[in-house]
PDB file of C-alpha atoms in Angstrom:
ATOM      1  CA  MET T  16      -9.180 -15.861 -23.739  1.00 70.00           C
ATOM      2  CA  ALA T  17      -7.775 -15.090 -20.262  1.00 56.00           C
ATOM      3  CA  ASN T  18      -9.740 -17.968 -18.730  1.00 57.00           C
ATOM      4  CA  GLU T  19      -8.490 -20.386 -21.400  1.00 68.00           C
ATOM      5  CA  VAL T  20      -4.871 -19.748 -20.392  1.00 64.00           C
ATOM      6  CA  SER T  21      -5.571 -19.273 -16.639  1.00 72.00           C
ATOM      7  CA  PHE T  22      -4.450 -15.654 -16.706  1.00 78.00           C
ATOM      8  CA  ALA T  23      -5.929 -12.666 -14.889  1.00 85.00           C
ATOM      9  CA  PRO T  24      -8.301 -10.780 -17.233  1.00 88.00           C
ATOM     10  CA  SER T  25      -6.774  -7.344 -16.545  1.00 88.00           C
ATOM     11  CA  LEU T  26      -3.260  -8.623 -17.169  1.00 89.00           C
ATOM     12  CA  MET T  27      -4.371 -10.245 -20.409  1.00 90.00           C
ATOM     13  CA  ALA T  28      -6.073  -6.981 -21.437  1.00 91.00           C
ATOM     14  CA  ARG T  29      -2.814  -5.125 -20.731  1.00 92.00           C
ATOM     15  CA  ILE T  30      -0.801  -7.484 -22.965  1.00 92.00           C
ATOM     16  CA  VAL T  31      -3.316  -7.323 -25.820  1.00 93.00           C
ATOM     17  CA  LEU T  32      -3.600  -3.532 -25.504  1.00 94.00           C
ATOM     18  CA  GLU T  33       0.190  -3.074 -25.509  1.00 95.00           C
ATOM     19  CA  ARG T  34       0.452  -5.186 -28.662  1.00 95.00           C
ATOM     20  CA  PHE T  35      -2.435  -3.283 -30.319  1.00 94.00           C
ATOM     21  CA  VAL T  36      -0.910   0.153 -29.586  1.00 93.00           C
ATOM     22  CA  GLN T  37       2.532  -1.042 -30.670  1.00 93.00           C
ATOM     23  CA  GLU T  38       1.121  -2.212 -34.026  1.00 93.00           C
ATOM     24  CA  GLN T  39      -0.805   1.073 -34.464  1.00 90.00           C
ATOM     25  CA  ASP T  40       2.092   3.414 -33.584  1.00 87.00           C
ATOM     26  CA  GLY T  41       5.064   1.285 -34.577  1.00 87.00           C
ATOM     27  CA  SER T  42       6.747   1.835 -31.192  1.00 87.00           C
ATOM     28  CA  ILE T  43       6.534   0.433 -27.691  1.00 90.00           C
ATOM     29  CA  PRO T  44       3.788   2.310 -25.802  1.00 91.00           C
ATOM     30  CA  SER T  45       4.535   4.011 -22.499  1.00 93.00           C
ATOM     31  CA  LYS T  46       3.260   2.496 -19.273  1.00 92.00           C
ATOM     32  CA  THR T  47       1.446   5.787 -18.603  1.00 93.00           C
ATOM     33  CA  LEU T  48      -0.485   5.529 -21.881  1.00 94.00           C
ATOM     34  CA  ILE T  49      -1.470   1.895 -21.297  1.00 94.00           C
ATOM     35  CA  ASN T  50      -2.543   2.610 -17.704  1.00 91.00           C
ATOM     36  CA  SER T  51      -4.612   5.540 -18.902  1.00 93.00           C
ATOM     37  CA  MET T  52      -6.355   3.384 -21.519  1.00 93.00           C
ATOM     38  CA  LEU T  53      -7.002   0.622 -18.970  1.00 92.00           C
ATOM     39  CA  ARG T  54      -8.594   3.157 -16.608  1.00 90.00           C
ATOM     40  CA  ASP T  55     -10.591   4.760 -19.421  1.00 93.00           C
ATOM     41  CA  PRO T  56     -11.120   2.343 -22.338  1.00 95.00           C
ATOM     42  CA  SER T  57     -12.964   5.045 -24.324  1.00 95.00           C
ATOM     43  CA  GLN T  58      -9.462   6.284 -25.279  1.00 95.00           C
ATOM     44  CA  ILE T  59      -8.880   3.075 -27.262  1.00 95.00           C
ATOM     45  CA  PRO T  60      -9.579   3.823 -30.944  1.00 93.00           C
ATOM     46  CA  ASP T  61     -10.944   0.336 -31.676  1.00 94.00           C
ATOM     47  CA  GLY T  62     -14.454   0.089 -30.171  1.00 94.00           C
ATOM     48  CA  VAL T  63     -14.528  -3.697 -29.949  1.00 95.00           C
ATOM     49  CA  LEU T  64     -11.166  -3.799 -28.184  1.00 94.00           C
ATOM     50  CA  ALA T  65     -12.259  -0.948 -25.885  1.00 95.00           C
ATOM     51  CA  ASN T  66     -15.319  -2.965 -24.856  1.00 95.00           C
ATOM     52  CA  GLN T  67     -13.259  -6.122 -24.294  1.00 93.00           C
ATOM     53  CA  VAL T  68     -10.718  -4.220 -22.172  1.00 93.00           C
ATOM     54  CA  TYR T  69     -13.588  -2.746 -20.159  1.00 93.00           C
ATOM     55  CA  GLN T  70     -15.078  -6.224 -19.617  1.00 91.00           C
ATOM     56  CA  CYS T  71     -11.703  -7.567 -18.497  1.00 89.00           C
ATOM     57  CA  THR T  72     -11.127  -4.812 -15.934  1.00 88.00           C
ATOM     58  CA  VAL T  73     -14.677  -5.013 -14.555  1.00 88.00           C
ATOM     59  CA  ASN T  74     -14.653  -8.813 -14.254  1.00 86.00           C
ATOM     60  CA  ASP T  75     -11.212  -9.181 -12.662  1.00 87.00           C
ATOM     61  CA  CYS T  76     -11.345  -9.703  -8.900  1.00 84.00           C
ATOM     62  CA  CYS T  77      -7.565  -9.514  -8.344  1.00 82.00           C
ATOM     63  CA  TYR T  78      -5.979  -6.939 -10.674  1.00 83.00           C
ATOM     64  CA  GLY T  79      -6.776  -3.835 -12.658  1.00 81.00           C
ATOM     65  CA  PRO T  80      -7.881  -0.258 -12.077  1.00 82.00           C
ATOM     66  CA  LEU T  81     -11.139  -1.180 -10.328  1.00 84.00           C
ATOM     67  CA  VAL T  82      -9.355  -3.442  -7.843  1.00 86.00           C
ATOM     68  CA  ASP T  83      -6.684  -0.744  -7.334  1.00 86.00           C
ATOM     69  CA  CYS T  84      -9.426   1.749  -6.423  1.00 89.00           C
ATOM     70  CA  ILE T  85     -10.943  -0.697  -3.951  1.00 91.00           C
ATOM     71  CA  LYS T  86      -7.540  -1.399  -2.348  1.00 92.00           C
ATOM     72  CA  HIS T  87      -6.820   2.324  -2.115  1.00 93.00           C
ATOM     73  CA  ALA T  88     -10.212   2.993  -0.498  1.00 96.00           C
ATOM     74  CA  ILE T  89      -9.726   0.194   2.049  1.00 96.00           C
ATOM     75  CA  GLY T  90      -6.229   1.488   2.837  1.00 95.00           C
ATOM     76  CA  HIS T  91      -7.557   5.002   3.350  1.00 96.00           C
ATOM     77  CA  GLU T  92     -10.377   3.693   5.536  1.00 97.00           C
ATOM     78  CA  HIS T  93      -7.847   1.972   7.827  1.00 97.00           C
ATOM     79  CA  GLU T  94      -5.682   5.104   8.008  1.00 97.00           C
ATOM     80  CA  VAL T  95      -8.753   7.101   9.099  1.00 97.00           C
ATOM     81  CA  LEU T  96      -9.548   4.410  11.675  1.00 97.00           C
ATOM     82  CA  LEU T  97      -5.980   4.594  13.014  1.00 97.00           C
ATOM     83  CA  GLN T  98      -6.146   8.391  13.141  1.00 97.00           C
ATOM     84  CA  GLU T  99      -9.357   8.209  15.172  1.00 97.00           C
ATOM     85  CA  MET T 100      -7.723   5.762  17.601  1.00 97.00           C
ATOM     86  CA  LEU T 101      -4.714   8.057  18.045  1.00 97.00           C
ATOM     87  CA  LEU T 102      -7.007  11.023  18.712  1.00 97.00           C
ATOM     88  CA  GLU T 103      -9.072   8.972  21.159  1.00 96.00           C
ATOM     89  CA  LYS T 104      -5.887   8.141  23.111  1.00 95.00           C
ATOM     90  CA  ASN T 105      -4.810  11.839  22.987  1.00 95.00           C
ATOM     91  CA  ILE T 106      -1.620  10.934  21.127  1.00 96.00           C
ATOM     92  CA  SER T 107      -0.278  13.933  19.248  1.00 97.00           C
ATOM     93  CA  PHE T 108       0.860  13.208  15.685  1.00 97.00           C
ATOM     94  CA  LEU T 109       1.604  14.558  12.244  1.00 96.00           C
ATOM     95  CA  ALA T 110      -0.205  12.818   9.389  1.00 95.00           C
ATOM     96  CA  GLU T 111       1.389  11.876   6.080  1.00 91.00           C
ATOM     97  CA  ASP T 112      -0.204  14.791   4.183  1.00 92.00           C
ATOM     98  CA  GLN T 113       1.130  17.287   6.758  1.00 93.00           C
ATOM     99  CA  LEU T 114       4.608  15.783   6.464  1.00 91.00           C
ATOM    100  CA  ARG T 115       4.541  15.959   2.660  1.00 90.00           C
ATOM    101  CA  ALA T 116       3.455  19.602   2.873  1.00 92.00           C
ATOM    102  CA  ASN T 117       6.571  20.160   5.001  1.00 89.00           C
ATOM    103  CA  GLY T 118       8.796  18.717   2.282  1.00 90.00           C
ATOM    104  CA  TYR T 119       9.190  15.093   3.364  1.00 88.00           C
ATOM    105  CA  ASP T 120       9.065  12.680   0.432  1.00 85.00           C
ATOM    106  CA  LYS T 121       9.038   9.254   2.132  1.00 86.00           C
ATOM    107  CA  THR T 122       6.854   9.279   5.193  1.00 93.00           C
ATOM    108  CA  PRO T 123       4.953   6.816   7.338  1.00 96.00           C
ATOM    109  CA  ASP T 124       1.239   7.390   7.807  1.00 96.00           C
ATOM    110  CA  PHE T 125       1.792   9.037  11.204  1.00 97.00           C
ATOM    111  CA  ILE T 126       4.767  10.465  13.070  1.00 97.00           C
ATOM    112  CA  LEU T 127       4.177  10.789  16.779  1.00 97.00           C
ATOM    113  CA  GLU T 128       5.093  14.216  18.118  1.00 96.00           C
ATOM    114  CA  VAL T 129       5.912  12.566  21.448  1.00 96.00           C
ATOM    115  CA  PRO T 130       7.087   8.948  21.258  1.00 97.00           C
ATOM    116  CA  VAL T 131       5.132   6.203  23.028  1.00 97.00           C
ATOM    117  CA  ALA T 132       6.072   2.764  24.322  1.00 97.00           C
ATOM    118  CA  VAL T 133       4.423  -0.414  23.070  1.00 97.00           C
ATOM    119  CA  GLU T 134       5.327  -3.702  24.760  1.00 95.00           C
ATOM    120  CA  GLY T 135       8.463  -2.037  26.105  1.00 94.00           C
ATOM    121  CA  HIS T 136       9.549  -0.673  22.705  1.00 96.00           C
ATOM    122  CA  ILE T 137       9.760   3.059  21.945  1.00 96.00           C
ATOM    123  CA  ILE T 138       7.687   4.040  18.888  1.00 97.00           C
ATOM    124  CA  HIS T 139       8.185   7.254  16.856  1.00 98.00           C
ATOM    125  CA  TRP T 140       5.987   6.438  13.855  1.00 98.00           C
ATOM    126  CA  ILE T 141       3.101   4.194  12.786  1.00 98.00           C
ATOM    127  CA  GLU T 142       2.411   2.725   9.356  1.00 98.00           C
ATOM    128  CA  SER T 143      -1.007   1.253   8.526  1.00 98.00           C
ATOM    129  CA  LYS T 144      -1.215  -1.672   6.095  1.00 97.00           C
ATOM    130  CA  ALA T 145      -4.719  -2.826   5.184  1.00 96.00           C
ATOM    131  CA  SER T 146      -3.396  -6.186   4.063  1.00 95.00           C
ATOM    132  CA  PHE T 147      -1.994  -9.461   5.319  1.00 96.00           C
ATOM    133  CA  GLY T 148       1.743  -9.351   5.973  1.00 96.00           C
ATOM    134  CA  ASP T 149       3.237 -12.193   3.957  1.00 96.00           C
ATOM    135  CA  GLU T 150       6.938 -12.855   3.419  1.00 96.00           C
ATOM    136  CA  CYS T 151       7.138 -11.328  -0.068  1.00 94.00           C
ATOM    137  CA  SER T 152       5.202  -8.116   0.565  1.00 94.00           C
ATOM    138  CA  HIS T 153       6.807  -7.562   3.987  1.00 96.00           C
ATOM    139  CA  GLN T 154      10.331  -7.874   2.588  1.00 96.00           C
ATOM    140  CA  ALA T 155       9.444  -5.351  -0.141  1.00 95.00           C
ATOM    141  CA  TYR T 156       7.948  -2.952   2.446  1.00 96.00           C
ATOM    142  CA  LEU T 157      11.035  -3.318   4.669  1.00 96.00           C
ATOM    143  CA  HIS T 158      13.288  -2.452   1.750  1.00 95.00           C
ATOM    144  CA  ASP T 159      11.159   0.289   0.157  1.00 95.00           C
ATOM    145  CA  GLN T 160       9.590   1.918   3.222  1.00 96.00           C
ATOM    146  CA  PHE T 161      10.161   0.701   6.771  1.00 97.00           C
ATOM    147  CA  TRP T 162      13.976   0.922   6.938  1.00 97.00           C
ATOM    148  CA  SER T 163      13.827   4.401   5.381  1.00 95.00           C
ATOM    149  CA  TYR T 164      11.352   5.477   8.061  1.00 96.00           C
ATOM    150  CA  TRP T 165      13.556   3.922  10.737  1.00 97.00           C
ATOM    151  CA  ASN T 166      16.580   5.767   9.344  1.00 95.00           C
ATOM    152  CA  ARG T 167      14.816   9.152   9.342  1.00 94.00           C
ATOM    153  CA  PHE T 168      12.495   8.953  12.329  1.00 95.00           C
ATOM    154  CA  GLY T 169      13.717   6.130  14.581  1.00 97.00           C
ATOM    155  CA  PRO T 170      11.854   2.994  15.658  1.00 98.00           C
ATOM    156  CA  GLY T 171       8.260   2.463  14.610  1.00 98.00           C
ATOM    157  CA  LEU T 172       5.179   0.293  14.499  1.00 98.00           C
ATOM    158  CA  VAL T 173       3.576  -1.368  11.470  1.00 98.00           C
ATOM    159  CA  ILE T 174      -0.038  -2.480  11.809  1.00 98.00           C
ATOM    160  CA  TYR T 175      -1.037  -5.242   9.376  1.00 98.00           C
ATOM    161  CA  TRP T 176      -4.807  -5.057   9.916  1.00 98.00           C
ATOM    162  CA  TYR T 177      -5.407  -8.476   8.341  1.00 97.00           C
ATOM    163  CA  GLY T 178      -2.658 -10.267  10.267  1.00 97.00           C
ATOM    164  CA  PHE T 179       0.868 -11.315   9.402  1.00 97.00           C
ATOM    165  CA  ILE T 180       3.157 -14.326   9.554  1.00 97.00           C
ATOM    166  CA  GLU T 181       4.504 -14.280  13.121  1.00 96.00           C
ATOM    167  CA  GLU T 182       8.086 -15.039  12.071  1.00 97.00           C
ATOM    168  CA  LEU T 183       8.192 -11.686  10.252  1.00 97.00           C
ATOM    169  CA  ASP T 184       8.099  -9.845  13.582  1.00 96.00           C
ATOM    170  CA  CYS T 185      11.825 -10.406  14.027  1.00 96.00           C
ATOM    171  CA  HIS T 186      13.090  -6.795  13.910  1.00 96.00           C
ATOM    172  CA  ARG T 187      11.661  -5.584  17.243  1.00 95.00           C
ATOM    173  CA  ASN T 188      15.078  -5.194  18.822  1.00 94.00           C
ATOM    174  CA  ARG T 189      16.237  -3.226  15.781  1.00 95.00           C
ATOM    175  CA  GLY T 190      13.217  -0.922  15.929  1.00 96.00           C
ATOM    176  CA  ILE T 191      10.396  -2.214  13.721  1.00 97.00           C
ATOM    177  CA  LEU T 192       7.476  -3.699  15.641  1.00 97.00           C
ATOM    178  CA  LEU T 193       4.596  -5.547  13.946  1.00 98.00           C
ATOM    179  CA  LYS T 194       1.014  -5.755  15.260  1.00 98.00           C
ATOM    180  CA  ASP T 195      -2.325  -6.811  13.773  1.00 97.00           C
ATOM    181  CA  CYS T 196      -4.394  -4.245  15.669  1.00 97.00           C
ATOM    182  CA  PHE T 197      -4.050  -0.942  17.469  1.00 97.00           C
ATOM    183  CA  PRO T 198      -2.110  -1.682  20.661  1.00 96.00           C
ATOM    184  CA  GLU T 199      -4.113  -1.427  23.863  1.00 91.00           C
ATOM    185  CA  ASP T 200      -1.054  -1.222  26.106  1.00 90.00           C
ATOM    186  CA  ILE T 201       0.364   2.106  24.858  1.00 93.00           C
ATOM    187  CA  VAL T 202       2.412   3.939  27.460  1.00 93.00           C
ATOM    188  CA  THR T 203       2.702   7.668  26.855  1.00 89.00           C
ATOM    189  CA  LEU T 204       5.993   9.242  27.796  1.00 76.00           C
TER     190      LEU T 204
END
C-alpha cells in the first residue's frame, strides 16, 4: 500500500496503526503508545496488522525504529571517535554524560575544560553531528541546540562528519564554527 502511494512504509504503518487503535479505543492514541507498538509490534492485538507493521518497519530504509537505532549507533560511534581524537591531542574535556550528571539539561557533546583556538576562533565546546549539514536541519540545530550552547558556554565548534553546505558556515564571527572533520590546526591555550 505504501509503495502504491509513494509513501514511506514506516510512516504508512504509523497512520494505519493510529487509525486502528483509535477505532479500538474510541480515542486518539498517545504518541508514546504508537511508538511503543511500532518498536514492538507484538503489542498490537491484531496479529495480521502486527505482522504488516513489522514488515513495514523492517523494509523501510529511511524511517522507523530500525533506522532510528542505526542513526543513533552511527552518532554514538562518531562521538566516541571525537572523544578519542580529543584524548590523543591531550585536550581536557567534560563529556555530555558527565555534564548531565552535574545537572545540565542542554549540553553539547563535549565542553573543553581549557578553550582551544581553531582557525583563529576560540572554541569552548564541540558538537558532533554524524550527518550532512543541510539548510533545514542546520537551522533547526541552530535554534534548538547551538545558540543555547553558545549562550551557556560561549563559542563552539560543530563537526558535520558527512559535510555541509558551505554557506551555512556564516556564524563564525558570532561564535559557531562549522567543520567536516576534526581540525588539525588546534592551538591549545
